[in-house]
C-alpha positions in Angstrom: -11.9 37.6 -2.2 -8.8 37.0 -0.2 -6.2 40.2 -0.5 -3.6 39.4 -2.3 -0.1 38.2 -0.5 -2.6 37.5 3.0 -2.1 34.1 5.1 -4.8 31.9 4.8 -6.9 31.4 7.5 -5.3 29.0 10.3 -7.7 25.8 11.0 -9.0 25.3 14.6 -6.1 24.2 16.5 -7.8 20.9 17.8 -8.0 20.0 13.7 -4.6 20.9 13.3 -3.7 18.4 16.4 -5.8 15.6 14.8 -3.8 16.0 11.7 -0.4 15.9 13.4 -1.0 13.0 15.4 -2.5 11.1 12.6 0.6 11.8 10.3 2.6 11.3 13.4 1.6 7.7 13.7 1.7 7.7 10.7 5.5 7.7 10.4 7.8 4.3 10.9 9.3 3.9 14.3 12.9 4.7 13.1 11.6 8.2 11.8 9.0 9.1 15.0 11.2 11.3 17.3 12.4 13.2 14.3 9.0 13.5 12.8 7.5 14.5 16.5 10.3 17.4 17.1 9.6 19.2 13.5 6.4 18.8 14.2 6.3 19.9 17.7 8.3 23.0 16.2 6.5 24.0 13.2 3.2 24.4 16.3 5.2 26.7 18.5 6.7 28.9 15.9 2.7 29.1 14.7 1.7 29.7 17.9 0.5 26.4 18.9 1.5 25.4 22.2 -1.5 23.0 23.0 -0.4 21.1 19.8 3.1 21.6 20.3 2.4 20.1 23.9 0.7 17.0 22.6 3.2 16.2 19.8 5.9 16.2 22.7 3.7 13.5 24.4 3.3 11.3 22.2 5.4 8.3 22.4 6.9 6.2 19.8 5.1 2.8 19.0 6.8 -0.5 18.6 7.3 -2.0 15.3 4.4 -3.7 15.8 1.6 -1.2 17.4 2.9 0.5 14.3 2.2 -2.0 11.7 -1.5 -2.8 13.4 -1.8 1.2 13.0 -0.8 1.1 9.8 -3.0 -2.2 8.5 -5.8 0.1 10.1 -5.0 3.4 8.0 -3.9 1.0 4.9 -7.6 -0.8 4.6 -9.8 1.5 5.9 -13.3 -1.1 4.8 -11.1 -4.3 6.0 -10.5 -2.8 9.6 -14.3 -1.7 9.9 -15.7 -5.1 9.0 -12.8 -6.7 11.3 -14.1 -4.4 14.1 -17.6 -5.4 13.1 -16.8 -9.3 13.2 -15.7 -8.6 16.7 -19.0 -6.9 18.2 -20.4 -9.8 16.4 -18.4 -12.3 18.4 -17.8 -10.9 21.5 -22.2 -10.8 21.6 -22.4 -14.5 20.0 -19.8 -15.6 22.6 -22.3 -14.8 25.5 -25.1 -17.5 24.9 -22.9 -20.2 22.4 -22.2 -24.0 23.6 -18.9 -25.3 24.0 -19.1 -26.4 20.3 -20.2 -23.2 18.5 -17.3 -22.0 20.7 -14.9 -24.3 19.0 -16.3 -23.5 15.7 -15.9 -19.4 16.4 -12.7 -19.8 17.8 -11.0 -21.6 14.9 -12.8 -19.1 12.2 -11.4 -16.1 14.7 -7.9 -17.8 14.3 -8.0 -18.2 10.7 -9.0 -14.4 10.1 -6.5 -13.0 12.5 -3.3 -15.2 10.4 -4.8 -13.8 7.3 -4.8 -10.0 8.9 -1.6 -10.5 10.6 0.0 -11.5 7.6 -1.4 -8.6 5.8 -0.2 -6.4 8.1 3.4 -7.7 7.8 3.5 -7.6 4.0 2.3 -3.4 4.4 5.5 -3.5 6.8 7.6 -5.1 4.6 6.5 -2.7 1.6 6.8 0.0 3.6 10.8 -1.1 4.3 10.2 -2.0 7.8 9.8 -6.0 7.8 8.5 -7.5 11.1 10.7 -10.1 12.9 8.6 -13.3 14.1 8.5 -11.4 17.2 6.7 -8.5 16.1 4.2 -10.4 13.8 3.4 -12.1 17.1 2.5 -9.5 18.9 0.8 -7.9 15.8 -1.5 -11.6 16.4 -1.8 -10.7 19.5 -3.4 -7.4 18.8 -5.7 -8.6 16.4 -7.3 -11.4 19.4 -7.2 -8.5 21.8 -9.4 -6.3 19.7 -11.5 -8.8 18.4 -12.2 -10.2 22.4 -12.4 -6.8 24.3 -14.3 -3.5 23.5 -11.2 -1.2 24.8 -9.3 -3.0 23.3 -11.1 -2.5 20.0 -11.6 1.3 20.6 -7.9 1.9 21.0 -6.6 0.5 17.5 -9.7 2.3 16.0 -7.8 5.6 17.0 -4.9 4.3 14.9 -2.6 5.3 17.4 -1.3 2.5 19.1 2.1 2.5 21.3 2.1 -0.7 22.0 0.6 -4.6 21.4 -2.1 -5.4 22.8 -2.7 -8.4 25.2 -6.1 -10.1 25.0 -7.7 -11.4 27.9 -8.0 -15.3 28.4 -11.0 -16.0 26.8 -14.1 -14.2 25.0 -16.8 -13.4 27.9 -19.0 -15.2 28.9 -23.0 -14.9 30.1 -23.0 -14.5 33.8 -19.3 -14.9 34.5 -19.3 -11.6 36.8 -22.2 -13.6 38.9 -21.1 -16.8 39.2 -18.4 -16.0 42.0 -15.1 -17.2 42.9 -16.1 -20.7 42.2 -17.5 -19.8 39.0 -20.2 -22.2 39.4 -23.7 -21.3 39.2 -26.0 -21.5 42.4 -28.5 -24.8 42.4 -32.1 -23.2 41.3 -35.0 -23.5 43.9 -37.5 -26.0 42.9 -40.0 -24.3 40.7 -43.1 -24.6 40.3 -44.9 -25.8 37.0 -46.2 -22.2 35.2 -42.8 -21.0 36.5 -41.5 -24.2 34.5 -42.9 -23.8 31.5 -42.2 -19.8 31.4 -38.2 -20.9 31.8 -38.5 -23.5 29.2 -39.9 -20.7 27.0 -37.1 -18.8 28.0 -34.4 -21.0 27.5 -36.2 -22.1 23.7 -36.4 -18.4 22.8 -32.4 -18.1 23.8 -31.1 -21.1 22.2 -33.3 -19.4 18.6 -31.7 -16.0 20.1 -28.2 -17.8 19.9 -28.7 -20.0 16.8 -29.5 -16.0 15.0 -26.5 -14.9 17.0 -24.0 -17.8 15.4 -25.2 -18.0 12.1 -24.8 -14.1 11.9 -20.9 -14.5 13.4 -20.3 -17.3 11.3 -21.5 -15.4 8.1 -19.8 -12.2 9.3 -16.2 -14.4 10.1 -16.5 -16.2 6.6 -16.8 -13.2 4.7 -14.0 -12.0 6.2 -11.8 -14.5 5.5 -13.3 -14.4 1.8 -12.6 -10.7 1.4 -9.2 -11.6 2.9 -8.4 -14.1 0.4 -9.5 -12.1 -2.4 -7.5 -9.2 -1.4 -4.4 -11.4 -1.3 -5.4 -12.7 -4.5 -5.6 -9.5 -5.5 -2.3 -8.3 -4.3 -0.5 -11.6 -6.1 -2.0 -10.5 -9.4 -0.5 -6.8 -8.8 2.7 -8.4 -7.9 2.9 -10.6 -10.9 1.5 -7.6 -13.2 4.0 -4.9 -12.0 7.1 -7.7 -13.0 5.7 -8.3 -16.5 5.3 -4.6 -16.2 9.3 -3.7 -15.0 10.1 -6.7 -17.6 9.0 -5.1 -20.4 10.3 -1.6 -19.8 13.6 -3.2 -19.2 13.1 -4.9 -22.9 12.0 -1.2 -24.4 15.0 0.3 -22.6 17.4 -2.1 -24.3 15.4 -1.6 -27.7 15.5 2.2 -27.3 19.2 1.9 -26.6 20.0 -0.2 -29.8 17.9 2.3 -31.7 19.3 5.1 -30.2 23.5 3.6 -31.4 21.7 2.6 -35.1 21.0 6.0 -35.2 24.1 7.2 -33.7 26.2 5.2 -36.3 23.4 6.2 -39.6 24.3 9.5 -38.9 28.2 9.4 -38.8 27.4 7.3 -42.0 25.7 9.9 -43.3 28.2 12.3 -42.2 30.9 10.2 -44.1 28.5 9.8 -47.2 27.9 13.5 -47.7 31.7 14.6 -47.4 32.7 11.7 -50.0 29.8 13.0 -52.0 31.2 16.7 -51.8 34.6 15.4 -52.9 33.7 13.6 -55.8 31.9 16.4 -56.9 34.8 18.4 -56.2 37.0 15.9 -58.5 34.2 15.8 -61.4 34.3 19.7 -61.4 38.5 19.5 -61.6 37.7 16.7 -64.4 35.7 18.8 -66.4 37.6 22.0 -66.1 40.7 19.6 -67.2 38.5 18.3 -70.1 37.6 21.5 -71.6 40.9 22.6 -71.2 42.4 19.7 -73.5 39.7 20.4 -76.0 40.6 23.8 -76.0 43.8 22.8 -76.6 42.7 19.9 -79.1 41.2 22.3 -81.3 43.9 24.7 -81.5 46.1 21.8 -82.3 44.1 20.8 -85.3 43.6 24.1 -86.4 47.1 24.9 -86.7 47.9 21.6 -88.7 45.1 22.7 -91.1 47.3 25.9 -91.3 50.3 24.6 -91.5 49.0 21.6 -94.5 47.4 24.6 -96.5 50.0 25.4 -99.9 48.5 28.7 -100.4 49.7 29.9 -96.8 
């Protein structure tokens, strides 16, 4: 058992960097440098100077590194299927014809505008909304890391500075060979076993890539279904938090009409009891005042049955 009044035990400091990075990045651009220095200074007064070191390297991201950051930290299963989609591509890219190109290219867009919009409505919640600008380059983003590995890796960190730029195109199968021309060299005449083996080849490729499609295809429209959903989702929220605010506002006002009845029942009741205590003060006076004329009455008739009496 710990001795009462003892520090607990510091973590490792490379944890403790992790940590303050990840909340680092974690902070809107208008608040980084602020964020870094406290956080630079609560290391060194604990003794941190590695950490202390890397929080005063770190450099503030753009507006939108840090809303493709924060669409990563935001939807944690979203950004590992989007990451899977584009292992899936970039491999299905390698052996695909110019149409299944076509096709994978215009499900790739349609994901990334559903992502990118995402990522813009976390900014705008967030009080940060991105200018068109910044939503491009958040698009931009998304293509690099669905097209290059590197690219991919970096936004996994969730600790981008800036955009990312993706390359022209998605790789393809034997680019790095085919030389500045980019034209492949004319085969030698084969012979026929060496035919056949190559047709076998190139039939066990084309099955290879047709696997290879349908898996990217499946992997780029669930996606874009989980994407719709989610904004679905988000619509629903919306809509139920305002019926939500709207009724509060109504039991606000209710409360507040109750709360003057009862105001104005009590100074009623107020006014009833002190006219109740003053008529009861008057009927007391009354009957005081009537038993005093009765008094008075009686004594009256008693001396007229005096005074009417011969023998007296």
């Amino acid at each position: 058992m710990a001795r009462k009044g003892a520090r607990p035990a510091r973590p490792a400091a490379g944890q403790d960097a992790e940590g303050m990075l990840d909340e680092l990045y974690a902070t809107p651009p208008s608040d980084f440098v602020a964020r870094r220095e406290r956080l630079a200074a609560e290391a060194e007064r604990d003794g941190r100077a590695d950490d202390a070191r890397r929080a005063h390297a770190a450099r503030r991201p753009t507006l939108a590194a840090w809303a493709a950051n924060l669409l990563l930290r935001s939807q944690p299963q979203e950004s590992g299927r989007f990451l899977e989609l584009g292992r899936a591509l970039r491999e299905a890219y390698r052996s695909l014809d110019a149409d299944g190109v076509r096709e994978l290219s215009e499900q790739r867009r349609s994901v990334v505008s559903a992502l990118s919009r995402q990522a813009a409505e976390l900014a705008r919640e967030a009080g940060h909304p991105l200018s068109g600008a910044a939503r491009q380059d958040v698009e931009s983003t998304l293509r690099a890391v669905l097209a290059d590995e590197d690219a991919a890796q970096r936004w996994a960190t969730g600790r981008l500075e800036s955009a990312l730029t993706p390359p022209a195109d998605f790789p393809a199968r034997g680019a790095a060979a085919a030389g500045p021309s980019h034209r492949p060299a004319r085969p030698a005449p084969a012979a026929p076993d060496t035919r056949s083996r190559a047709k076998d080849e190139l039939a066990e490729r084309r099955r290879l890539r047709q696997r290879q499609l349908g898996q990217a295809r499946r992997s780029a429209e669930a996606a874009d279904r989980r994407l719709r959903a989610l904004s679905a989702e988000r619509a629903d929220a919306d809509a139920s938090l305002q019926q939500a605010r709207e009724r509060h506002d109504r039991a606000r006002e209710r409360e507040s009409a109750a709360e003057e009845r009862l105001r104005q029942a009590r100074q009623e009741l107020r006014q009833a009891e002190q006219e109740r205590k003053e008529a009861e003060e008057r009927l007391r006076t009354a009957a005081q005042a009537a038993d005093r004329a009765g008094r008075a009455a009686r004594e009256a008739a008693q001396e007229v049955d005096r005074l009417a009496d011969p023998s007296t």
